[in-house]
PDB file of C-alpha atoms in Angstrom:
ATOM      1  CA  MET A   1     -16.009  -6.243 -28.981  1.00  0.00           C
ATOM      2  CA  SER A   2     -19.070  -7.285 -30.948  1.00  0.00           C
ATOM      3  CA  SER A   3     -22.173  -5.286 -30.087  1.00  0.00           C
ATOM      4  CA  PRO A   4     -24.034  -7.368 -27.467  1.00  0.00           C
ATOM      5  CA  ALA A   5     -27.356  -6.295 -28.967  1.00  0.00           C
ATOM      6  CA  ARG A   6     -26.627  -8.175 -32.191  1.00  0.00           C
ATOM      7  CA  THR A   7     -27.363 -11.455 -30.418  1.00  0.00           C
ATOM      8  CA  GLY A   8     -30.527 -13.318 -29.526  1.00  0.00           C
ATOM      9  CA  GLU A   9     -29.700 -12.922 -25.833  1.00  0.00           C
ATOM     10  CA  VAL A  10     -32.427 -11.532 -23.586  1.00  0.00           C
ATOM     11  CA  ILE A  11     -31.315 -10.818 -20.026  1.00  0.00           C
ATOM     12  CA  GLY A  12     -33.815 -11.833 -17.360  1.00  0.00           C
ATOM     13  CA  VAL A  13     -33.249  -9.967 -14.090  1.00  0.00           C
ATOM     14  CA  LEU A  14     -34.699 -11.693 -11.041  1.00  0.00           C
ATOM     15  CA  GLY A  15     -34.889  -8.677  -8.759  1.00  0.00           C
ATOM     16  CA  GLY A  16     -36.688  -6.874  -5.974  1.00  0.00           C
ATOM     17  CA  MET A  17     -34.095  -7.947  -3.375  1.00  0.00           C
ATOM     18  CA  GLY A  18     -34.200  -4.995  -2.788  1.00  0.00           C
ATOM     19  CA  PRO A  19     -35.806  -2.673  -5.344  1.00  0.00           C
ATOM     20  CA  ALA A  20     -33.070  -0.007  -5.118  1.00  0.00           C
ATOM     21  CA  ALA A  21     -30.391  -2.646  -5.688  1.00  0.00           C
ATOM     22  CA  THR A  22     -32.280  -3.921  -8.756  1.00  0.00           C
ATOM     23  CA  ALA A  23     -32.494  -0.411 -10.209  1.00  0.00           C
ATOM     24  CA  ASP A  24     -28.799   0.092  -9.477  1.00  0.00           C
ATOM     25  CA  PHE A  25     -27.932  -3.194 -11.209  1.00  0.00           C
ATOM     26  CA  TYR A  26     -29.841  -2.252 -14.359  1.00  0.00           C
ATOM     27  CA  ALA A  27     -28.081   1.123 -14.449  1.00  0.00           C
ATOM     28  CA  LYS A  28     -24.747  -0.731 -14.233  1.00  0.00           C
ATOM     29  CA  LEU A  29     -25.770  -3.111 -17.020  1.00  0.00           C
ATOM     30  CA  VAL A  30     -26.594  -0.120 -19.232  1.00  0.00           C
ATOM     31  CA  SER A  31     -23.392   1.774 -18.390  1.00  0.00           C
ATOM     32  CA  THR A  32     -21.242  -1.342 -18.954  1.00  0.00           C
ATOM     33  CA  THR A  33     -22.690  -2.096 -22.388  1.00  0.00           C
ATOM     34  CA  PRO A  34     -20.620  -0.622 -25.241  1.00  0.00           C
ATOM     35  CA  GLY A  35     -22.562   1.253 -27.858  1.00  0.00           C
ATOM     36  CA  SER A  36     -23.585   4.645 -29.191  1.00  0.00           C
ATOM     37  CA  SER A  37     -27.337   4.189 -29.666  1.00  0.00           C
ATOM     38  CA  ASP A  38     -30.375   2.600 -28.054  1.00  0.00           C
ATOM     39  CA  GLN A  39     -30.131  -0.289 -30.478  1.00  0.00           C
ATOM     40  CA  ASP A  40     -26.666  -1.269 -29.199  1.00  0.00           C
ATOM     41  CA  HIS A  41     -28.046  -2.219 -25.787  1.00  0.00           C
ATOM     42  CA  LEU A  42     -29.249  -5.569 -24.510  1.00  0.00           C
ATOM     43  CA  ARG A  43     -32.868  -6.603 -24.459  1.00  0.00           C
ATOM     44  CA  THR A  44     -33.765  -7.007 -20.807  1.00  0.00           C
ATOM     45  CA  VAL A  45     -36.751  -8.270 -18.847  1.00  0.00           C
ATOM     46  CA  ILE A  46     -36.859  -7.233 -15.179  1.00  0.00           C
ATOM     47  CA  TRP A  47     -39.034  -8.948 -12.605  1.00  0.00           C
ATOM     48  CA  SER A  48     -38.751  -6.947  -9.395  1.00  0.00           C
ATOM     49  CA  ASP A  49     -40.666  -8.737  -6.646  1.00  0.00           C
ATOM     50  CA  PRO A  50     -40.100  -7.123  -3.241  1.00  0.00           C
ATOM     51  CA  THR A  51     -42.520  -9.625  -1.646  1.00  0.00           C
ATOM     52  CA  ILE A  52     -39.840 -12.348  -1.828  1.00  0.00           C
ATOM     53  CA  PRO A  53     -39.233 -13.317   1.829  1.00  0.00           C
ATOM     54  CA  ASP A  54     -36.027 -12.080   3.446  1.00  0.00           C
ATOM     55  CA  ARG A  55     -33.162 -14.354   2.430  1.00  0.00           C
ATOM     56  CA  THR A  56     -31.078 -13.889   5.577  1.00  0.00           C
ATOM     57  CA  GLU A  57     -34.037 -14.602   7.870  1.00  0.00           C
ATOM     58  CA  ALA A  58     -34.702 -17.817   5.919  1.00  0.00           C
ATOM     59  CA  LEU A  59     -31.073 -18.955   6.190  1.00  0.00           C
ATOM     60  CA  LEU A  60     -31.033 -18.239   9.923  1.00  0.00           C
ATOM     61  CA  GLY A  61     -34.293 -20.168  10.407  1.00  0.00           C
ATOM     62  CA  ASP A  62     -36.303 -17.055  11.270  1.00  0.00           C
ATOM     63  CA  GLY A  63     -38.469 -16.758   8.163  1.00  0.00           C
ATOM     64  CA  PRO A  64     -40.102 -18.585   5.233  1.00  0.00           C
ATOM     65  CA  ASP A  65     -38.119 -20.204   2.434  1.00  0.00           C
ATOM     66  CA  PRO A  66     -37.967 -17.806  -0.564  1.00  0.00           C
ATOM     67  CA  THR A  67     -37.406 -20.664  -3.044  1.00  0.00           C
ATOM     68  CA  PRO A  68     -41.027 -20.759  -4.361  1.00  0.00           C
ATOM     69  CA  TRP A  69     -40.925 -17.013  -5.081  1.00  0.00           C
ATOM     70  CA  LEU A  70     -37.553 -17.295  -6.813  1.00  0.00           C
ATOM     71  CA  LEU A  71     -38.787 -20.228  -8.893  1.00  0.00           C
ATOM     72  CA  ASP A  72     -42.003 -18.433  -9.884  1.00  0.00           C
ATOM     73  CA  GLY A  73     -40.060 -15.302 -10.833  1.00  0.00           C
ATOM     74  CA  SER A  74     -37.582 -17.304 -12.913  1.00  0.00           C
ATOM     75  CA  ARG A  75     -40.398 -19.033 -14.777  1.00  0.00           C
ATOM     76  CA  LEU A  76     -42.087 -15.699 -15.400  1.00  0.00           C
ATOM     77  CA  LEU A  77     -38.849 -14.368 -16.916  1.00  0.00           C
ATOM     78  CA  ARG A  78     -38.534 -17.436 -19.139  1.00  0.00           C
ATOM     79  CA  GLU A  79     -42.114 -17.038 -20.344  1.00  0.00           C
ATOM     80  CA  ALA A  80     -41.375 -13.361 -21.075  1.00  0.00           C
ATOM     81  CA  GLY A  81     -38.580 -14.417 -23.430  1.00  0.00           C
ATOM     82  CA  ALA A  82     -35.463 -14.341 -21.247  1.00  0.00           C
ATOM     83  CA  THR A  83     -32.604 -16.554 -22.443  1.00  0.00           C
ATOM     84  CA  VAL A  84     -30.410 -16.162 -19.342  1.00  0.00           C
ATOM     85  CA  ILE A  85     -31.079 -15.184 -15.735  1.00  0.00           C
ATOM     86  CA  ALA A  86     -29.163 -12.764 -13.520  1.00  0.00           C
ATOM     87  CA  ILE A  87     -29.892 -12.428  -9.807  1.00  0.00           C
ATOM     88  CA  PRO A  88     -28.505  -9.167  -8.388  1.00  0.00           C
ATOM     89  CA  CYS A  89     -28.741 -10.364  -4.776  1.00  0.00           C
ATOM     90  CA  ASN A  90     -25.832 -12.110  -3.098  1.00  0.00           C
ATOM     91  CA  THR A  91     -27.794 -13.892  -0.363  1.00  0.00           C
ATOM     92  CA  ALA A  92     -30.328 -15.252  -2.873  1.00  0.00           C
ATOM     93  CA  HIS A  93     -27.501 -17.296  -4.392  1.00  0.00           C
ATOM     94  CA  ALA A  94     -27.770 -19.630  -1.406  1.00  0.00           C
ATOM     95  CA  PHE A  95     -31.027 -20.802  -3.006  1.00  0.00           C
ATOM     96  CA  VAL A  96     -29.765 -21.095  -6.604  1.00  0.00           C
ATOM     97  CA  PRO A  97     -29.066 -24.861  -6.265  1.00  0.00           C
ATOM     98  CA  ARG A  98     -32.754 -25.344  -5.376  1.00  0.00           C
ATOM     99  CA  ILE A  99     -34.023 -23.623  -8.533  1.00  0.00           C
ATOM    100  CA  ALA A 100     -31.282 -24.143 -11.136  1.00  0.00           C
ATOM    101  CA  ASP A 101     -32.553 -27.483 -12.438  1.00  0.00           C
ATOM    102  CA  HIS A 102     -36.164 -26.281 -12.642  1.00  0.00           C
ATOM    103  CA  VAL A 103     -35.815 -22.960 -14.447  1.00  0.00           C
ATOM    104  CA  GLY A 104     -34.892 -24.198 -17.911  1.00  0.00           C
ATOM    105  CA  LEU A 105     -32.429 -21.322 -18.407  1.00  0.00           C
ATOM    106  CA  PRO A 106     -28.777 -20.768 -17.491  1.00  0.00           C
ATOM    107  CA  ILE A 107     -28.168 -18.639 -14.397  1.00  0.00           C
ATOM    108  CA  VAL A 108     -25.026 -16.492 -14.474  1.00  0.00           C
ATOM    109  CA  HIS A 109     -23.652 -17.016 -10.954  1.00  0.00           C
ATOM    110  CA  MET A 110     -22.702 -13.642  -9.511  1.00  0.00           C
ATOM    111  CA  ILE A 111     -20.512 -15.013  -6.726  1.00  0.00           C
ATOM    112  CA  GLY A 112     -18.636 -17.335  -9.055  1.00  0.00           C
ATOM    113  CA  GLU A 113     -18.025 -14.385 -11.389  1.00  0.00           C
ATOM    114  CA  VAL A 114     -16.614 -12.325  -8.504  1.00  0.00           C
ATOM    115  CA  ALA A 115     -14.201 -15.124  -7.562  1.00  0.00           C
ATOM    116  CA  ARG A 116     -12.982 -15.351 -11.165  1.00  0.00           C
ATOM    117  CA  HIS A 117     -12.695 -11.557 -11.398  1.00  0.00           C
ATOM    118  CA  LEU A 118     -10.431 -11.474  -8.335  1.00  0.00           C
ATOM    119  CA  THR A 119      -7.954 -13.793 -10.068  1.00  0.00           C
ATOM    120  CA  THR A 120      -7.538 -11.244 -12.880  1.00  0.00           C
ATOM    121  CA  LEU A 121      -6.431  -8.376 -10.620  1.00  0.00           C
ATOM    122  CA  SER A 122      -2.845  -7.219 -10.370  1.00  0.00           C
ATOM    123  CA  PRO A 123      -1.082  -7.391  -8.000  1.00  0.00           C
ATOM    124  CA  ARG A 124      -2.456 -10.817  -7.283  1.00  0.00           C
ATOM    125  CA  ILE A 125      -5.088 -11.005  -4.540  1.00  0.00           C
ATOM    126  CA  HIS A 126      -4.215 -13.534  -1.834  1.00  0.00           C
ATOM    127  CA  THR A 127      -6.569 -12.241   0.893  1.00  0.00           C
ATOM    128  CA  VAL A 128      -9.936 -10.566   0.431  1.00  0.00           C
ATOM    129  CA  GLY A 129     -12.420  -9.143   2.933  1.00  0.00           C
ATOM    130  CA  LEU A 130     -16.178  -9.564   2.755  1.00  0.00           C
ATOM    131  CA  LEU A 131     -18.943  -7.188   3.780  1.00  0.00           C
ATOM    132  CA  ALA A 132     -22.222  -9.061   3.383  1.00  0.00           C
ATOM    133  CA  THR A 133     -25.439 -10.062   5.101  1.00  0.00           C
ATOM    134  CA  THR A 134     -25.207 -12.496   7.967  1.00  0.00           C
ATOM    135  CA  GLY A 135     -27.094 -14.954   5.751  1.00  0.00           C
ATOM    136  CA  THR A 136     -24.445 -14.785   3.024  1.00  0.00           C
ATOM    137  CA  VAL A 137     -21.671 -15.170   5.597  1.00  0.00           C
ATOM    138  CA  ARG A 138     -23.324 -18.103   7.393  1.00  0.00           C
ATOM    139  CA  ALA A 139     -24.113 -19.873   4.122  1.00  0.00           C
ATOM    140  CA  GLY A 140     -20.426 -19.769   3.200  1.00  0.00           C
ATOM    141  CA  LEU A 141     -21.238 -18.617  -0.342  1.00  0.00           C
ATOM    142  CA  TYR A 142     -18.025 -16.686  -0.899  1.00  0.00           C
ATOM    143  CA  GLN A 143     -15.886 -19.045   1.150  1.00  0.00           C
ATOM    144  CA  GLU A 144     -16.816 -21.943  -1.130  1.00  0.00           C
ATOM    145  CA  TRP A 145     -15.945 -20.112  -4.342  1.00  0.00           C
ATOM    146  CA  LEU A 146     -12.814 -18.356  -3.095  1.00  0.00           C
ATOM    147  CA  ASP A 147     -11.430 -21.639  -1.759  1.00  0.00           C
ATOM    148  CA  ARG A 148     -11.537 -22.969  -5.328  1.00  0.00           C
ATOM    149  CA  PHE A 149      -9.183 -20.192  -6.405  1.00  0.00           C
ATOM    150  CA  GLY A 150      -6.900 -20.308  -3.366  1.00  0.00           C
ATOM    151  CA  ILE A 151      -7.978 -16.915  -2.025  1.00  0.00           C
ATOM    152  CA  ARG A 152      -8.172 -16.439   1.756  1.00  0.00           C
ATOM    153  CA  LEU A 153     -11.314 -14.753   3.116  1.00  0.00           C
ATOM    154  CA  VAL A 154     -11.451 -12.492   6.173  1.00  0.00           C
ATOM    155  CA  LEU A 155     -14.721 -11.482   7.837  1.00  0.00           C
ATOM    156  CA  PRO A 156     -15.924  -8.959  10.426  1.00  0.00           C
ATOM    157  CA  ASP A 157     -16.200 -10.236  13.977  1.00  0.00           C
ATOM    158  CA  GLY A 158     -19.660 -10.976  15.344  1.00  0.00           C
ATOM    159  CA  ALA A 159     -20.147  -7.579  16.940  1.00  0.00           C
ATOM    160  CA  GLY A 160     -18.990  -5.701  13.861  1.00  0.00           C
ATOM    161  CA  GLN A 161     -21.207  -7.828  11.638  1.00  0.00           C
ATOM    162  CA  ASP A 162     -24.284  -6.948  13.698  1.00  0.00           C
ATOM    163  CA  ARG A 163     -23.567  -3.360  14.758  1.00  0.00           C
ATOM    164  CA  GLU A 164     -21.937  -2.078  11.592  1.00  0.00           C
ATOM    165  CA  VAL A 165     -22.644  -4.213   8.525  1.00  0.00           C
ATOM    166  CA  MET A 166     -26.222  -5.326   9.155  1.00  0.00           C
ATOM    167  CA  THR A 167     -27.194  -1.963  10.640  1.00  0.00           C
ATOM    168  CA  ALA A 168     -25.930  -0.238   7.492  1.00  0.00           C
ATOM    169  CA  ILE A 169     -27.628  -2.705   5.138  1.00  0.00           C
ATOM    170  CA  ARG A 170     -30.966  -2.209   6.914  1.00  0.00           C
ATOM    171  CA  ALA A 171     -30.485   1.572   6.726  1.00  0.00           C
ATOM    172  CA  VAL A 172     -29.916   1.476   2.959  1.00  0.00           C
ATOM    173  CA  LYS A 173     -32.970  -0.757   2.494  1.00  0.00           C
ATOM    174  CA  ALA A 174     -34.925   1.863   4.454  1.00  0.00           C
ATOM    175  CA  GLY A 175     -33.717   4.586   2.083  1.00  0.00           C
ATOM    176  CA  ALA A 176     -30.933   6.072   4.223  1.00  0.00           C
ATOM    177  CA  HIS A 177     -27.743   6.812   2.256  1.00  0.00           C
ATOM    178  CA  ASP A 178     -26.226   9.217   4.787  1.00  0.00           C
ATOM    179  CA  ASP A 179     -22.791   9.838   6.277  1.00  0.00           C
ATOM    180  CA  ALA A 180     -23.575   7.693   9.325  1.00  0.00           C
ATOM    181  CA  THR A 181     -24.266   4.677   7.098  1.00  0.00           C
ATOM    182  CA  THR A 182     -21.085   5.263   5.120  1.00  0.00           C
ATOM    183  CA  MET A 183     -19.094   5.566   8.351  1.00  0.00           C
ATOM    184  CA  LEU A 184     -20.374   2.205   9.620  1.00  0.00           C
ATOM    185  CA  LEU A 185     -19.384   0.423   6.414  1.00  0.00           C
ATOM    186  CA  ALA A 186     -16.058   2.247   6.078  1.00  0.00           C
ATOM    187  CA  ARG A 187     -15.143   1.274   9.646  1.00  0.00           C
ATOM    188  CA  ALA A 188     -15.995  -2.378   8.964  1.00  0.00           C
ATOM    189  CA  ALA A 189     -13.951  -2.289   5.740  1.00  0.00           C
ATOM    190  CA  GLN A 190     -10.969  -0.774   7.557  1.00  0.00           C
ATOM    191  CA  ARG A 191     -10.983  -3.626  10.069  1.00  0.00           C
ATOM    192  CA  LEU A 192     -10.828  -6.088   7.179  1.00  0.00           C
ATOM    193  CA  THR A 193      -7.823  -4.312   5.662  1.00  0.00           C
ATOM    194  CA  GLU A 194      -6.157  -4.453   9.089  1.00  0.00           C
ATOM    195  CA  GLN A 195      -6.591  -8.247   8.875  1.00  0.00           C
ATOM    196  CA  GLY A 196      -4.675  -8.241   5.600  1.00  0.00           C
ATOM    197  CA  ALA A 197      -7.441  -7.809   3.026  1.00  0.00           C
ATOM    198  CA  GLN A 198      -5.994  -6.557  -0.277  1.00  0.00           C
ATOM    199  CA  ALA A 199      -9.519  -5.920  -1.601  1.00  0.00           C
ATOM    200  CA  VAL A 200     -12.999  -5.809  -0.075  1.00  0.00           C
ATOM    201  CA  ILE A 201     -16.078  -7.412  -1.634  1.00  0.00           C
ATOM    202  CA  ALA A 202     -19.250  -5.347  -1.277  1.00  0.00           C
ATOM    203  CA  GLY A 203     -21.092  -8.651  -0.928  1.00  0.00           C
ATOM    204  CA  CYS A 204     -24.604  -7.286  -0.548  1.00  0.00           C
ATOM    205  CA  THR A 205     -26.069  -5.265  -3.409  1.00  0.00           C
ATOM    206  CA  GLU A 206     -27.129  -2.547  -0.926  1.00  0.00           C
ATOM    207  CA  ILE A 207     -23.547  -1.925   0.238  1.00  0.00           C
ATOM    208  CA  PRO A 208     -22.306  -0.018  -2.855  1.00  0.00           C
ATOM    209  CA  LEU A 209     -25.288   2.299  -2.371  1.00  0.00           C
ATOM    210  CA  GLY A 210     -23.927   3.262   1.056  1.00  0.00           C
ATOM    211  CA  LEU A 211     -20.161   2.856   0.626  1.00  0.00           C
ATOM    212  CA  PRO A 212     -18.325   4.939  -2.000  1.00  0.00           C
ATOM    213  CA  VAL A 213     -15.185   3.368  -3.448  1.00  0.00           C
ATOM    214  CA  ASP A 214     -13.058   6.253  -2.149  1.00  0.00           C
ATOM    215  CA  ALA A 215     -14.096   5.437   1.432  1.00  0.00           C
ATOM    216  CA  VAL A 216     -12.059   2.223   1.331  1.00  0.00           C
ATOM    217  CA  ALA A 217      -8.250   2.110   1.241  1.00  0.00           C
ATOM    218  CA  VAL A 218      -8.139  -0.961  -1.042  1.00  0.00           C
ATOM    219  CA  PRO A 219     -10.145  -1.868  -4.181  1.00  0.00           C
ATOM    220  CA  LEU A 220     -13.867  -2.265  -3.443  1.00  0.00           C
ATOM    221  CA  ILE A 221     -15.325  -5.067  -5.557  1.00  0.00           C
ATOM    222  CA  ASP A 222     -18.949  -4.517  -6.587  1.00  0.00           C
ATOM    223  CA  PRO A 223     -20.544  -7.907  -7.437  1.00  0.00           C
ATOM    224  CA  ALA A 224     -23.440  -6.255  -9.292  1.00  0.00           C
ATOM    225  CA  LEU A 225     -20.972  -4.513 -11.603  1.00  0.00           C
ATOM    226  CA  VAL A 226     -19.002  -7.747 -12.075  1.00  0.00           C
ATOM    227  CA  LEU A 227     -22.254  -9.542 -12.941  1.00  0.00           C
ATOM    228  CA  ALA A 228     -23.192  -6.826 -15.450  1.00  0.00           C
ATOM    229  CA  GLN A 229     -19.773  -7.107 -17.101  1.00  0.00           C
ATOM    230  CA  ALA A 230     -20.088 -10.903 -17.286  1.00  0.00           C
ATOM    231  CA  LEU A 231     -23.484 -10.614 -18.995  1.00  0.00           C
ATOM    232  CA  VAL A 232     -22.133  -8.147 -21.554  1.00  0.00           C
ATOM    233  CA  ARG A 233     -19.170 -10.457 -22.290  1.00  0.00           C
ATOM    234  CA  ARG A 234     -21.506 -13.424 -22.647  1.00  0.00           C
ATOM    235  CA  ALA A 235     -23.780 -11.573 -25.065  1.00  0.00           C
ATOM    236  CA  ALA A 236     -20.800 -10.352 -27.109  1.00  0.00           C
ATOM    237  CA  THR A 237     -19.455 -13.912 -27.318  1.00  0.00           C
ATOM    238  CA  GLU A 238     -22.854 -15.115 -28.509  1.00  0.00           C
ATOM    239  CA  GLY A 239     -22.659 -12.428 -31.217  1.00  0.00           C
ATOM    240  CA  THR A 240     -19.243 -13.560 -32.460  1.00  0.00           C
ATOM    241  CA  THR A 241     -20.504 -17.146 -32.809  1.00  0.00           C
ATOM    242  CA  GLY A 242     -23.340 -15.872 -34.951  1.00  0.00           C
ATOM    243  CA  ARG A 243     -26.130 -17.158 -32.746  1.00  0.00           C
ATOM    244  CA  GLY A 244     -29.275 -15.121 -33.117  1.00  0.00           C
ATOM    245  CA  GLY A 245     -27.489 -12.499 -35.174  1.00  0.00           C
TER     246      GLY A 245
END
């Protein structure tokens, strides 16, 4: 693989949703990038704005629309020299259609990348489970993409979504990464495997912070890691075409 750093690509990270998830995403981008020196890594601009209104509350009609904040952050990244934007927040992707035509930069779509990644796994994935915010679930973000690839999606029931998944996500956002949080998420994941899930998507960037891969009986798909890998591939491809290098 060509060294991603030999390209003109500058990754713009639209973050702060939440701050710990943004830091985790950048660590994954660094660990995914091949190289043996500082100079082999990708130039990156991070805008971490934790004042962006809660995405789930907005989708459920309980809070302000975060679109203006997302648009301002994207423009700030462009002005700082970013050539592509990554948004390490699943629920924020519900608002991507509102900003995509106004940013002036390509946005690598994390959820689309996850759907494509699932088609590369062996044995073939026919049914996948989703642990995500209620906003992501209600917006049908994963359903829409997985339908395109013929993959069936199973979800927690209403009680499990509230008592286990959302409780755990709020705990991680509050800084709790304890056994109780892991147990909530592991129990929710187990119910999805009992419904036939051959893999589980950690569809909120806080979930991998509270759910180790060995706590789930099937592959746990981390969208932030998939997004990081997609960005590295994109930058390497840019390098082989000679752009900016």
